[in-house]
Amino acid sequence: MQQAVPSALDKVARRSARVGFIYNVIISIMVFMFTVASVEFWLYQQAHDQEVKDVRNALLAYRSRIELKVTQNIDLSHGLATYISLNPDLTQDQFARFAHQLKAKSPHILNFGAARNWVISHVYPENLTSSLVGTRYHDVPEQLESVRAAYASSAPVISGPVDLLQGGTALIARQSIVNQNTGLPWGVLSTVLDIDSLFSASFAEGEAYPVRVVLQEKQATEDTFNAIYGEPSILTHSPESVAVSLPSGHWRLLGVPQDDWKSLHAHPTVWTVGLIILGFWLGGCIWTI
């Protein structure tokens, strides 16, 4: 009878030890899972932050090229606008000779068109004369708004993509012309730019970190952005965005990595190290039973 008590106590102790071991195993596994998940998320966040930094650096580089190329072409057209303002009664031949010199300096300019008193009066290249000269902007409602904006502004007004009267689409930079002899408005000069040529040249050099991009302009009458160039499909992939500073309007450039953002995934090394540590810990718990 005296030996029964220790025997019962031993059973209770062993049962308690087993229960304690099970609790230790459960808690250890929970701690293991929480720790590994935390490390995995931290690694993912670090990798994502680096991706975001690389994409933004690429977008900033592309933005600089876009702003430079657009400005260079507008500066050329500004020279023609100045020439017209100083020679308000210029002929078509005079206009064509001067425009030819400017167009030869840029592969992105498709044509020039000058409208005096809201009517297209001069064009270059001259093969467009028959289809454009004499056109009243009041009869072209889809372009009238940007022409009015150019009349009312001292800075160039950029719009696009625009359906051209001669066919095709393009980016158009318009600027008002003032008769320097009278100080009165003369009209508007339109410089038609090849969208694909202009912007593909901006991305031609590429970056060390390849990205897919889309260039957008904010609509004047709506709080929405219209895609001008690139891949609009990336808008559903949480793109990074940078503002683009052009002479008029609100522009932005958005981009994602070439192969899209990396997703959260397991790192075998993390799990291997975690399982080794868990194994040693559970082995120690077993040893103490």
PDB file of N, CA, C and O in Angstrom, residues 61-133:
ATOM      1  N   ALA A  61      14.140  59.014 -65.192  1.00  0.00           N
ATOM      2  CA  ALA A  61      15.041  59.147 -66.339  1.00  0.00           C
ATOM      3  C   ALA A  61      14.246  59.327 -67.628  1.00  0.00           C
ATOM      4  O   ALA A  61      14.558  60.180 -68.474  1.00  0.00           O
ATOM      5  N   TYR A  62      13.180  58.532 -67.791  1.00  0.00           N
ATOM      6  CA  TYR A  62      12.341  58.657 -68.978  1.00  0.00           C
ATOM      7  C   TYR A  62      11.639  60.021 -69.002  1.00  0.00           C
ATOM      8  O   TYR A  62      11.483  60.635 -70.059  1.00  0.00           O
ATOM      9  N   ARG A  63      11.199  60.471 -67.840  1.00  0.00           N
ATOM     10  CA  ARG A  63      10.521  61.775 -67.767  1.00  0.00           C
ATOM     11  C   ARG A  63      11.432  62.892 -68.272  1.00  0.00           C
ATOM     12  O   ARG A  63      10.994  63.767 -69.023  1.00  0.00           O
ATOM     13  N   SER A  64      12.682  62.864 -67.863  1.00  0.00           N
ATOM     14  CA  SER A  64      13.626  63.904 -68.284  1.00  0.00           C
ATOM     15  C   SER A  64      13.765  63.930 -69.803  1.00  0.00           C
ATOM     16  O   SER A  64      13.817  65.001 -70.421  1.00  0.00           O
ATOM     17  N   ARG A  65      13.814  62.747 -70.419  1.00  0.00           N
ATOM     18  CA  ARG A  65      13.960  62.688 -71.878  1.00  0.00           C
ATOM     19  C   ARG A  65      12.697  63.185 -72.582  1.00  0.00           C
ATOM     20  O   ARG A  65      12.777  63.886 -73.590  1.00  0.00           O
ATOM     21  N   ILE A  66      11.536  62.816 -72.038  1.00  0.00           N
ATOM     22  CA  ILE A  66      10.279  63.270 -72.639  1.00  0.00           C
ATOM     23  C   ILE A  66      10.204  64.794 -72.602  1.00  0.00           C
ATOM     24  O   ILE A  66       9.900  65.445 -73.605  1.00  0.00           O
ATOM     25  N   GLU A  67      10.466  65.366 -71.430  1.00  0.00           N
ATOM     26  CA  GLU A  67      10.397  66.824 -71.277  1.00  0.00           C
ATOM     27  C   GLU A  67      11.387  67.512 -72.213  1.00  0.00           C
ATOM     28  O   GLU A  67      11.072  68.541 -72.825  1.00  0.00           O
ATOM     29  N   LEU A  68      12.589  66.934 -72.349  1.00  0.00           N
ATOM     30  CA  LEU A  68      13.607  67.536 -73.208  1.00  0.00           C
ATOM     31  C   LEU A  68      13.182  67.503 -74.671  1.00  0.00           C
ATOM     32  O   LEU A  68      13.263  68.514 -75.373  1.00  0.00           O
ATOM     33  N   LYS A  69      12.706  66.354 -75.149  1.00  0.00           N
ATOM     34  CA  LYS A  69      12.360  66.226 -76.566  1.00  0.00           C
ATOM     35  C   LYS A  69      11.149  67.077 -76.928  1.00  0.00           C
ATOM     36  O   LYS A  69      11.118  67.698 -78.002  1.00  0.00           O
ATOM     37  N   VAL A  70      10.150  67.123 -76.060  1.00  0.00           N
ATOM     38  CA  VAL A  70       8.978  67.958 -76.337  1.00  0.00           C
ATOM     39  C   VAL A  70       9.387  69.429 -76.364  1.00  0.00           C
ATOM     40  O   VAL A  70       8.984  70.187 -77.265  1.00  0.00           O
ATOM     41  N   THR A  71      10.202  69.830 -75.405  1.00  0.00           N
ATOM     42  CA  THR A  71      10.650  71.227 -75.350  1.00  0.00           C
ATOM     43  C   THR A  71      11.467  71.603 -76.576  1.00  0.00           C
ATOM     44  O   THR A  71      11.303  72.696 -77.133  1.00  0.00           O
ATOM     45  N   GLN A  72      12.342  70.711 -77.014  1.00  0.00           N
ATOM     46  CA  GLN A  72      13.163  70.986 -78.196  1.00  0.00           C
ATOM     47  C   GLN A  72      12.296  71.225 -79.427  1.00  0.00           C
ATOM     48  O   GLN A  72      12.551  72.148 -80.213  1.00  0.00           O
ATOM     49  N   ASN A  73      11.253  70.410 -79.610  1.00  0.00           N
ATOM     50  CA  ASN A  73      10.394  70.567 -80.778  1.00  0.00           C
ATOM     51  C   ASN A  73       9.527  71.811 -80.687  1.00  0.00           C
ATOM     52  O   ASN A  73       9.274  72.469 -81.700  1.00  0.00           O
ATOM     53  N   ILE A  74       9.075  72.138 -79.488  1.00  0.00           N
ATOM     54  CA  ILE A  74       8.274  73.353 -79.323  1.00  0.00           C
ATOM     55  C   ILE A  74       9.144  74.590 -79.554  1.00  0.00           C
ATOM     56  O   ILE A  74       8.672  75.594 -80.117  1.00  0.00           O
ATOM     57  N   ASP A  75      10.402  74.527 -79.151  1.00  0.00           N
ATOM     58  CA  ASP A  75      11.302  75.659 -79.398  1.00  0.00           C
ATOM     59  C   ASP A  75      11.461  75.912 -80.898  1.00  0.00           C
ATOM     60  O   ASP A  75      11.554  77.066 -81.345  1.00  0.00           O
ATOM     61  N   LEU A  76      11.503  74.822 -81.681  1.00  0.00           N
ATOM     62  CA  LEU A  76      11.589  74.989 -83.135  1.00  0.00           C
ATOM     63  C   LEU A  76      10.349  75.694 -83.669  1.00  0.00           C
ATOM     64  O   LEU A  76      10.443  76.619 -84.493  1.00  0.00           O
ATOM     65  N   SER A  77       9.183  75.255 -83.195  1.00  0.00           N
ATOM     66  CA  SER A  77       7.948  75.883 -83.673  1.00  0.00           C
ATOM     67  C   SER A  77       7.830  77.329 -83.201  1.00  0.00           C
ATOM     68  O   SER A  77       7.229  78.168 -83.884  1.00  0.00           O
ATOM     69  N   HIS A  78       8.424  77.609 -82.043  1.00  0.00           N
ATOM     70  CA  HIS A  78       8.396  78.993 -81.549  1.00  0.00           C
ATOM     71  C   HIS A  78       9.154  79.913 -82.507  1.00  0.00           C
ATOM     72  O   HIS A  78       8.762  81.072 -82.718  1.00  0.00           O
ATOM     73  N   GLY A  79      10.219  79.372 -83.106  1.00  0.00           N
ATOM     74  CA  GLY A  79      10.956  80.171 -84.086  1.00  0.00           C
ATOM     75  C   GLY A  79      10.094  80.521 -85.284  1.00  0.00           C
ATOM     76  O   GLY A  79      10.146  81.650 -85.805  1.00  0.00           O
ATOM     77  N   LEU A  80       9.261  79.584 -85.735  1.00  0.00           N
ATOM     78  CA  LEU A  80       8.369  79.856 -86.862  1.00  0.00           C
ATOM     79  C   LEU A  80       7.275  80.846 -86.465  1.00  0.00           C
ATOM     80  O   LEU A  80       6.917  81.736 -87.258  1.00  0.00           O
ATOM     81  N   ALA A  81       6.765  80.727 -85.247  1.00  0.00           N
ATOM     82  CA  ALA A  81       5.741  81.664 -84.777  1.00  0.00           C
ATOM     83  C   ALA A  81       6.301  83.078 -84.719  1.00  0.00           C
ATOM     84  O   ALA A  81       5.617  84.054 -85.081  1.00  0.00           O
ATOM     85  N   THR A  82       7.544  83.205 -84.280  1.00  0.00           N
ATOM     86  CA  THR A  82       8.180  84.527 -84.222  1.00  0.00           C
ATOM     87  C   THR A  82       8.358  85.101 -85.624  1.00  0.00           C
ATOM     88  O   THR A  82       8.132  86.301 -85.865  1.00  0.00           O
ATOM     89  N   TYR A  83       8.763  84.224 -86.548  1.00  0.00           N
ATOM     90  CA  TYR A  83       8.945  84.670 -87.943  1.00  0.00           C
ATOM     91  C   TYR A  83       7.635  85.194 -88.512  1.00  0.00           C
ATOM     92  O   TYR A  83       7.604  86.235 -89.193  1.00  0.00           O
ATOM     93  N   ILE A  84       6.536  84.511 -88.235  1.00  0.00           N
ATOM     94  CA  ILE A  84       5.234  84.959 -88.743  1.00  0.00           C
ATOM     95  C   ILE A  84       4.822  86.285 -88.110  1.00  0.00           C
ATOM     96  O   ILE A  84       4.309  87.178 -88.775  1.00  0.00           O
ATOM     97  N   SER A  85       5.064  86.400 -86.789  1.00  0.00           N
ATOM     98  CA  SER A  85       4.662  87.641 -86.103  1.00  0.00           C
ATOM     99  C   SER A  85       5.405  88.858 -86.646  1.00  0.00           C
ATOM    100  O   SER A  85       4.859  89.965 -86.654  1.00  0.00           O
ATOM    101  N   LEU A  86       6.629  88.638 -87.111  1.00  0.00           N
ATOM    102  CA  LEU A  86       7.416  89.745 -87.674  1.00  0.00           C
ATOM    103  C   LEU A  86       7.099  89.977 -89.146  1.00  0.00           C
ATOM    104  O   LEU A  86       7.398  91.051 -89.693  1.00  0.00           O
ATOM    105  N   ASN A  87       6.535  88.966 -89.787  1.00  0.00           N
ATOM    106  CA  ASN A  87       6.177  89.059 -91.209  1.00  0.00           C
ATOM    107  C   ASN A  87       4.722  88.611 -91.393  1.00  0.00           C
ATOM    108  O   ASN A  87       4.451  87.550 -91.975  1.00  0.00           O
ATOM    109  N   PRO A  88       3.776  89.378 -90.864  1.00  0.00           N
ATOM    110  CA  PRO A  88       2.373  88.945 -90.843  1.00  0.00           C
ATOM    111  C   PRO A  88       1.752  88.745 -92.222  1.00  0.00           C
ATOM    112  O   PRO A  88       0.745  88.048 -92.345  1.00  0.00           O
ATOM    113  N   ASP A  89       2.341  89.333 -93.259  1.00  0.00           N
ATOM    114  CA  ASP A  89       1.783  89.199 -94.616  1.00  0.00           C
ATOM    115  C   ASP A  89       2.605  88.238 -95.464  1.00  0.00           C
ATOM    116  O   ASP A  89       2.612  88.331 -96.696  1.00  0.00           O
ATOM    117  N   LEU A  90       3.295  87.292 -94.801  1.00  0.00           N
ATOM    118  CA  LEU A  90       4.142  86.359 -95.551  1.00  0.00           C
ATOM    119  C   LEU A  90       3.314  85.501 -96.496  1.00  0.00           C
ATOM    120  O   LEU A  90       2.140  85.206 -96.253  1.00  0.00           O
ATOM    121  N   THR A  91       3.974  85.096 -97.579  1.00  0.00           N
ATOM    122  CA  THR A  91       3.320  84.242 -98.558  1.00  0.00           C
ATOM    123  C   THR A  91       3.482  82.776 -98.169  1.00  0.00           C
ATOM    124  O   THR A  91       4.255  82.435 -97.271  1.00  0.00           O
ATOM    125  N   GLN A  92       2.779  81.912 -98.891  1.00  0.00           N
ATOM    126  CA  GLN A  92       2.906  80.476 -98.658  1.00  0.00           C
ATOM    127  C   GLN A  92       4.341  80.013 -98.937  1.00  0.00           C
ATOM    128  O   GLN A  92       4.888  79.183 -98.212  1.00  0.00           O
ATOM    129  N   ASP A  93       4.966  80.547 -99.970  1.00  0.00           N
ATOM    130  CA  ASP A  93       6.350  80.167-100.303  1.00  0.00           C
ATOM    131  C   ASP A  93       7.309  80.561 -99.190  1.00  0.00           C
ATOM    132  O   ASP A  93       8.209  79.783 -98.835  1.00  0.00           O
ATOM    133  N   GLN A  94       7.149  81.757 -98.656  1.00  0.00           N
ATOM    134  CA  GLN A  94       8.009  82.199 -97.552  1.00  0.00           C
ATOM    135  C   GLN A  94       7.805  81.302 -96.330  1.00  0.00           C
ATOM    136  O   GLN A  94       8.766  80.905 -95.670  1.00  0.00           O
ATOM    137  N   PHE A  95       6.577  80.996 -96.033  1.00  0.00           N
ATOM    138  CA  PHE A  95       6.260  80.117 -94.907  1.00  0.00           C
ATOM    139  C   PHE A  95       6.889  78.742 -95.116  1.00  0.00           C
ATOM    140  O   PHE A  95       7.517  78.179 -94.213  1.00  0.00           O
ATOM    141  N   ALA A  96       6.759  78.195 -96.315  1.00  0.00           N
ATOM    142  CA  ALA A  96       7.270  76.861 -96.611  1.00  0.00           C
ATOM    143  C   ALA A  96       8.791  76.813 -96.511  1.00  0.00           C
ATOM    144  O   ALA A  96       9.354  75.836 -95.993  1.00  0.00           O
ATOM    145  N   ARG A  97       9.476  77.834 -97.009  1.00  0.00           N
ATOM    146  CA  ARG A  97      10.947  77.841 -96.947  1.00  0.00           C
ATOM    147  C   ARG A  97      11.433  77.839 -95.500  1.00  0.00           C
ATOM    148  O   ARG A  97      12.359  77.111 -95.143  1.00  0.00           O
ATOM    149  N   PHE A  98      10.830  78.676 -94.676  1.00  0.00           N
ATOM    150  CA  PHE A  98      11.251  78.748 -93.269  1.00  0.00           C
ATOM    151  C   PHE A  98      10.878  77.455 -92.527  1.00  0.00           C
ATOM    152  O   PHE A  98      11.677  76.911 -91.762  1.00  0.00           O
ATOM    153  N   ALA A  99       9.671  76.952 -92.781  1.00  0.00           N
ATOM    154  CA  ALA A  99       9.225  75.731 -92.114  1.00  0.00           C
ATOM    155  C   ALA A  99      10.084  74.538 -92.520  1.00  0.00           C
ATOM    156  O   ALA A  99      10.355  73.645 -91.708  1.00  0.00           O
ATOM    157  N   HIS A 100      10.511  74.513 -93.773  1.00  0.00           N
ATOM    158  CA  HIS A 100      11.359  73.417 -94.261  1.00  0.00           C
ATOM    159  C   HIS A 100      12.664  73.344 -93.460  1.00  0.00           C
ATOM    160  O   HIS A 100      13.121  72.247 -93.100  1.00  0.00           O
ATOM    161  N   GLN A 101      13.250  74.487 -93.189  1.00  0.00           N
ATOM    162  CA  GLN A 101      14.504  74.511 -92.416  1.00  0.00           C
ATOM    163  C   GLN A 101      14.292  73.952 -91.003  1.00  0.00           C
ATOM    164  O   GLN A 101      15.141  73.224 -90.485  1.00  0.00           O
ATOM    165  N   LEU A 102      13.177  74.285 -90.407  1.00  0.00           N
ATOM    166  CA  LEU A 102      12.904  73.816 -89.046  1.00  0.00           C
ATOM    167  C   LEU A 102      12.565  72.335 -89.022  1.00  0.00           C
ATOM    168  O   LEU A 102      13.050  71.594 -88.156  1.00  0.00           O
ATOM    169  N   LYS A 103      11.752  71.897 -89.960  1.00  0.00           N
ATOM    170  CA  LYS A 103      11.357  70.486 -89.987  1.00  0.00           C
ATOM    171  C   LYS A 103      12.562  69.580 -90.203  1.00  0.00           C
ATOM    172  O   LYS A 103      12.622  68.449 -89.689  1.00  0.00           O
ATOM    173  N   ALA A 104      13.552  70.065 -90.948  1.00  0.00           N
ATOM    174  CA  ALA A 104      14.755  69.270 -91.216  1.00  0.00           C
ATOM    175  C   ALA A 104      15.563  69.013 -89.948  1.00  0.00           C
ATOM    176  O   ALA A 104      16.396  68.098 -89.906  1.00  0.00           O
ATOM    177  N   LYS A 105      15.310  69.795 -88.903  1.00  0.00           N
ATOM    178  CA  LYS A 105      16.057  69.654 -87.654  1.00  0.00           C
ATOM    179  C   LYS A 105      15.438  68.642 -86.695  1.00  0.00           C
ATOM    180  O   LYS A 105      16.033  68.329 -85.660  1.00  0.00           O
ATOM    181  N   SER A 106      14.239  68.163 -87.013  1.00  0.00           N
ATOM    182  CA  SER A 106      13.576  67.220 -86.112  1.00  0.00           C
ATOM    183  C   SER A 106      12.846  66.138 -86.901  1.00  0.00           C
ATOM    184  O   SER A 106      12.010  66.452 -87.759  1.00  0.00           O
ATOM    185  N   PRO A 107      13.130  64.867 -86.594  1.00  0.00           N
ATOM    186  CA  PRO A 107      12.411  63.778 -87.271  1.00  0.00           C
ATOM    187  C   PRO A 107      11.008  63.552 -86.709  1.00  0.00           C
ATOM    188  O   PRO A 107      10.266  62.720 -87.223  1.00  0.00           O
ATOM    189  N   HIS A 108      10.661  64.301 -85.661  1.00  0.00           N
ATOM    190  CA  HIS A 108       9.376  64.079 -84.986  1.00  0.00           C
ATOM    191  C   HIS A 108       8.271  65.016 -85.462  1.00  0.00           C
ATOM    192  O   HIS A 108       7.108  64.796 -85.141  1.00  0.00           O
ATOM    193  N   ILE A 109       8.640  66.053 -86.233  1.00  0.00           N
ATOM    194  CA  ILE A 109       7.636  67.003 -86.732  1.00  0.00           C
ATOM    195  C   ILE A 109       7.057  66.470 -88.035  1.00  0.00           C
ATOM    196  O   ILE A 109       7.791  66.209 -88.988  1.00  0.00           O
ATOM    197  N   LEU A 110       5.728  66.313 -88.055  1.00  0.00           N
ATOM    198  CA  LEU A 110       5.057  65.839 -89.268  1.00  0.00           C
ATOM    199  C   LEU A 110       4.727  66.997 -90.194  1.00  0.00           C
ATOM    200  O   LEU A 110       4.962  66.927 -91.404  1.00  0.00           O
ATOM    201  N   ASN A 111       4.171  68.061 -89.625  1.00  0.00           N
ATOM    202  CA  ASN A 111       3.842  69.216 -90.456  1.00  0.00           C
ATOM    203  C   ASN A 111       3.550  70.438 -89.587  1.00  0.00           C
ATOM    204  O   ASN A 111       3.353  70.324 -88.365  1.00  0.00           O
ATOM    205  N   PHE A 112       3.543  71.596 -90.245  1.00  0.00           N
ATOM    206  CA  PHE A 112       3.169  72.861 -89.615  1.00  0.00           C
ATOM    207  C   PHE A 112       1.900  73.377 -90.295  1.00  0.00           C
ATOM    208  O   PHE A 112       1.694  73.176 -91.495  1.00  0.00           O
ATOM    209  N   GLY A 113       1.073  74.053 -89.516  1.00  0.00           N
ATOM    210  CA  GLY A 113      -0.097  74.715 -90.082  1.00  0.00           C
ATOM    211  C   GLY A 113      -0.368  76.007 -89.342  1.00  0.00           C
ATOM    212  O   GLY A 113      -0.426  76.016 -88.108  1.00  0.00           O
ATOM    213  N   ALA A 114      -0.494  77.090 -90.086  1.00  0.00           N
ATOM    214  CA  ALA A 114      -0.784  78.388 -89.471  1.00  0.00           C
ATOM    215  C   ALA A 114      -2.192  78.817 -89.863  1.00  0.00           C
ATOM    216  O   ALA A 114      -2.580  78.731 -91.044  1.00  0.00           O
ATOM    217  N   ALA A 115      -2.964  79.243 -88.877  1.00  0.00           N
ATOM    218  CA  ALA A 115      -4.343  79.681 -89.125  1.00  0.00           C
ATOM    219  C   ALA A 115      -4.457  81.165 -88.797  1.00  0.00           C
ATOM    220  O   ALA A 115      -4.203  81.580 -87.659  1.00  0.00           O
ATOM    221  N   ARG A 116      -4.828  81.943 -89.806  1.00  0.00           N
ATOM    222  CA  ARG A 116      -5.025  83.380 -89.605  1.00  0.00           C
ATOM    223  C   ARG A 116      -6.511  83.655 -89.446  1.00  0.00           C
ATOM    224  O   ARG A 116      -7.311  83.276 -90.307  1.00  0.00           O
ATOM    225  N   ASN A 117      -6.840  84.271 -88.326  1.00  0.00           N
ATOM    226  CA  ASN A 117      -8.252  84.569 -88.038  1.00  0.00           C
ATOM    227  C   ASN A 117      -9.119  83.310 -88.104  1.00  0.00           C
ATOM    228  O   ASN A 117     -10.183  83.306 -88.725  1.00  0.00           O
ATOM    229  N   TRP A 118      -8.623  82.233 -87.470  1.00  0.00           N
ATOM    230  CA  TRP A 118      -9.373  80.983 -87.309  1.00  0.00           C
ATOM    231  C   TRP A 118      -9.489  80.155 -88.594  1.00  0.00           C
ATOM    232  O   TRP A 118     -10.173  79.134 -88.616  1.00  0.00           O
ATOM    233  N   VAL A 119      -8.789  80.567 -89.651  1.00  0.00           N
ATOM    234  CA  VAL A 119      -8.839  79.827 -90.919  1.00  0.00           C
ATOM    235  C   VAL A 119      -7.409  79.426 -91.304  1.00  0.00           C
ATOM    236  O   VAL A 119      -6.497  80.270 -91.329  1.00  0.00           O
ATOM    237  N   ILE A 120      -7.211  78.149 -91.605  1.00  0.00           N
ATOM    238  CA  ILE A 120      -5.868  77.674 -91.970  1.00  0.00           C
ATOM    239  C   ILE A 120      -5.449  78.331 -93.285  1.00  0.00           C
ATOM    240  O   ILE A 120      -6.132  78.203 -94.313  1.00  0.00           O
ATOM    241  N   SER A 121      -4.321  79.044 -93.225  1.00  0.00           N
ATOM    242  CA  SER A 121      -3.871  79.830 -94.373  1.00  0.00           C
ATOM    243  C   SER A 121      -2.525  79.387 -94.926  1.00  0.00           C
ATOM    244  O   SER A 121      -2.222  79.642 -96.097  1.00  0.00           O
ATOM    245  N   HIS A 122      -1.702  78.736 -94.106  1.00  0.00           N
ATOM    246  CA  HIS A 122      -0.372  78.304 -94.532  1.00  0.00           C
ATOM    247  C   HIS A 122      -0.110  76.900 -93.990  1.00  0.00           C
ATOM    248  O   HIS A 122      -0.435  76.613 -92.824  1.00  0.00           O
ATOM    249  N   VAL A 123       0.487  76.040 -94.817  1.00  0.00           N
ATOM    250  CA  VAL A 123       0.837  74.697 -94.357  1.00  0.00           C
ATOM    251  C   VAL A 123       2.184  74.280 -94.929  1.00  0.00           C
ATOM    252  O   VAL A 123       2.630  74.780 -95.978  1.00  0.00           O
ATOM    253  N   TYR A 124       2.815  73.352 -94.236  1.00  0.00           N
ATOM    254  CA  TYR A 124       4.023  72.689 -94.746  1.00  0.00           C
ATOM    255  C   TYR A 124       4.076  71.307 -94.118  1.00  0.00           C
ATOM    256  O   TYR A 124       3.832  71.177 -92.918  1.00  0.00           O
ATOM    257  N   PRO A 125       4.351  70.258 -94.903  1.00  0.00           N
ATOM    258  CA  PRO A 125       4.678  70.224 -96.340  1.00  0.00           C
ATOM    259  C   PRO A 125       3.504  70.681 -97.216  1.00  0.00           C
ATOM    260  O   PRO A 125       2.344  70.580 -96.835  1.00  0.00           O
ATOM    261  N   GLU A 126       3.853  71.148 -98.400  1.00  0.00           N
ATOM    262  CA  GLU A 126       2.861  71.782 -99.265  1.00  0.00           C
ATOM    263  C   GLU A 126       1.910  70.788 -99.928  1.00  0.00           C
ATOM    264  O   GLU A 126       0.912  71.211-100.511  1.00  0.00           O
ATOM    265  N   ASN A 127       2.202  69.487 -99.845  1.00  0.00           N
ATOM    266  CA  ASN A 127       1.265  68.516-100.414  1.00  0.00           C
ATOM    267  C   ASN A 127      -0.036  68.444 -99.601  1.00  0.00           C
ATOM    268  O   ASN A 127      -1.001  67.812-100.016  1.00  0.00           O
ATOM    269  N   LEU A 128      -0.042  69.124 -98.452  1.00  0.00           N
ATOM    270  CA  LEU A 128      -1.249  69.168 -97.616  1.00  0.00           C
ATOM    271  C   LEU A 128      -2.108  70.388 -97.897  1.00  0.00           C
ATOM    272  O   LEU A 128      -3.176  70.542 -97.302  1.00  0.00           O
ATOM    273  N   THR A 129      -1.633  71.245 -98.810  1.00  0.00           N
ATOM    274  CA  THR A 129      -2.330  72.505 -99.066  1.00  0.00           C
ATOM    275  C   THR A 129      -3.780  72.296 -99.470  1.00  0.00           C
ATOM    276  O   THR A 129      -4.708  72.927 -98.925  1.00  0.00           O
ATOM    277  N   SER A 130      -4.003  71.399-100.408  1.00  0.00           N
ATOM    278  CA  SER A 130      -5.358  71.220-100.924  1.00  0.00           C
ATOM    279  C   SER A 130      -6.332  70.691 -99.880  1.00  0.00           C
ATOM    280  O   SER A 130      -7.529  71.002 -99.924  1.00  0.00           O
ATOM    281  N   SER A 131      -5.830  69.888 -98.936  1.00  0.00           N
ATOM    282  CA  SER A 131      -6.728  69.287 -97.941  1.00  0.00           C
ATOM    283  C   SER A 131      -6.898  70.146 -96.688  1.00  0.00           C
ATOM    284  O   SER A 131      -7.854  69.932 -95.934  1.00  0.00           O
ATOM    285  N   LEU A 132      -6.014  71.120 -96.467  1.00  0.00           N
ATOM    286  CA  LEU A 132      -6.066  71.875 -95.221  1.00  0.00           C
ATOM    287  C   LEU A 132      -6.348  73.368 -95.394  1.00  0.00           C
ATOM    288  O   LEU A 132      -7.126  73.946 -94.619  1.00  0.00           O
ATOM    289  N   VAL A 133      -5.708  74.006 -96.362  1.00  0.00           N
ATOM    290  CA  VAL A 133      -5.855  75.461 -96.512  1.00  0.00           C
ATOM    291  C   VAL A 133      -7.320  75.816 -96.779  1.00  0.00           C
ATOM    292  O   VAL A 133      -7.988  75.203 -97.622  1.00  0.00           O
TER     293      VAL A 133
END
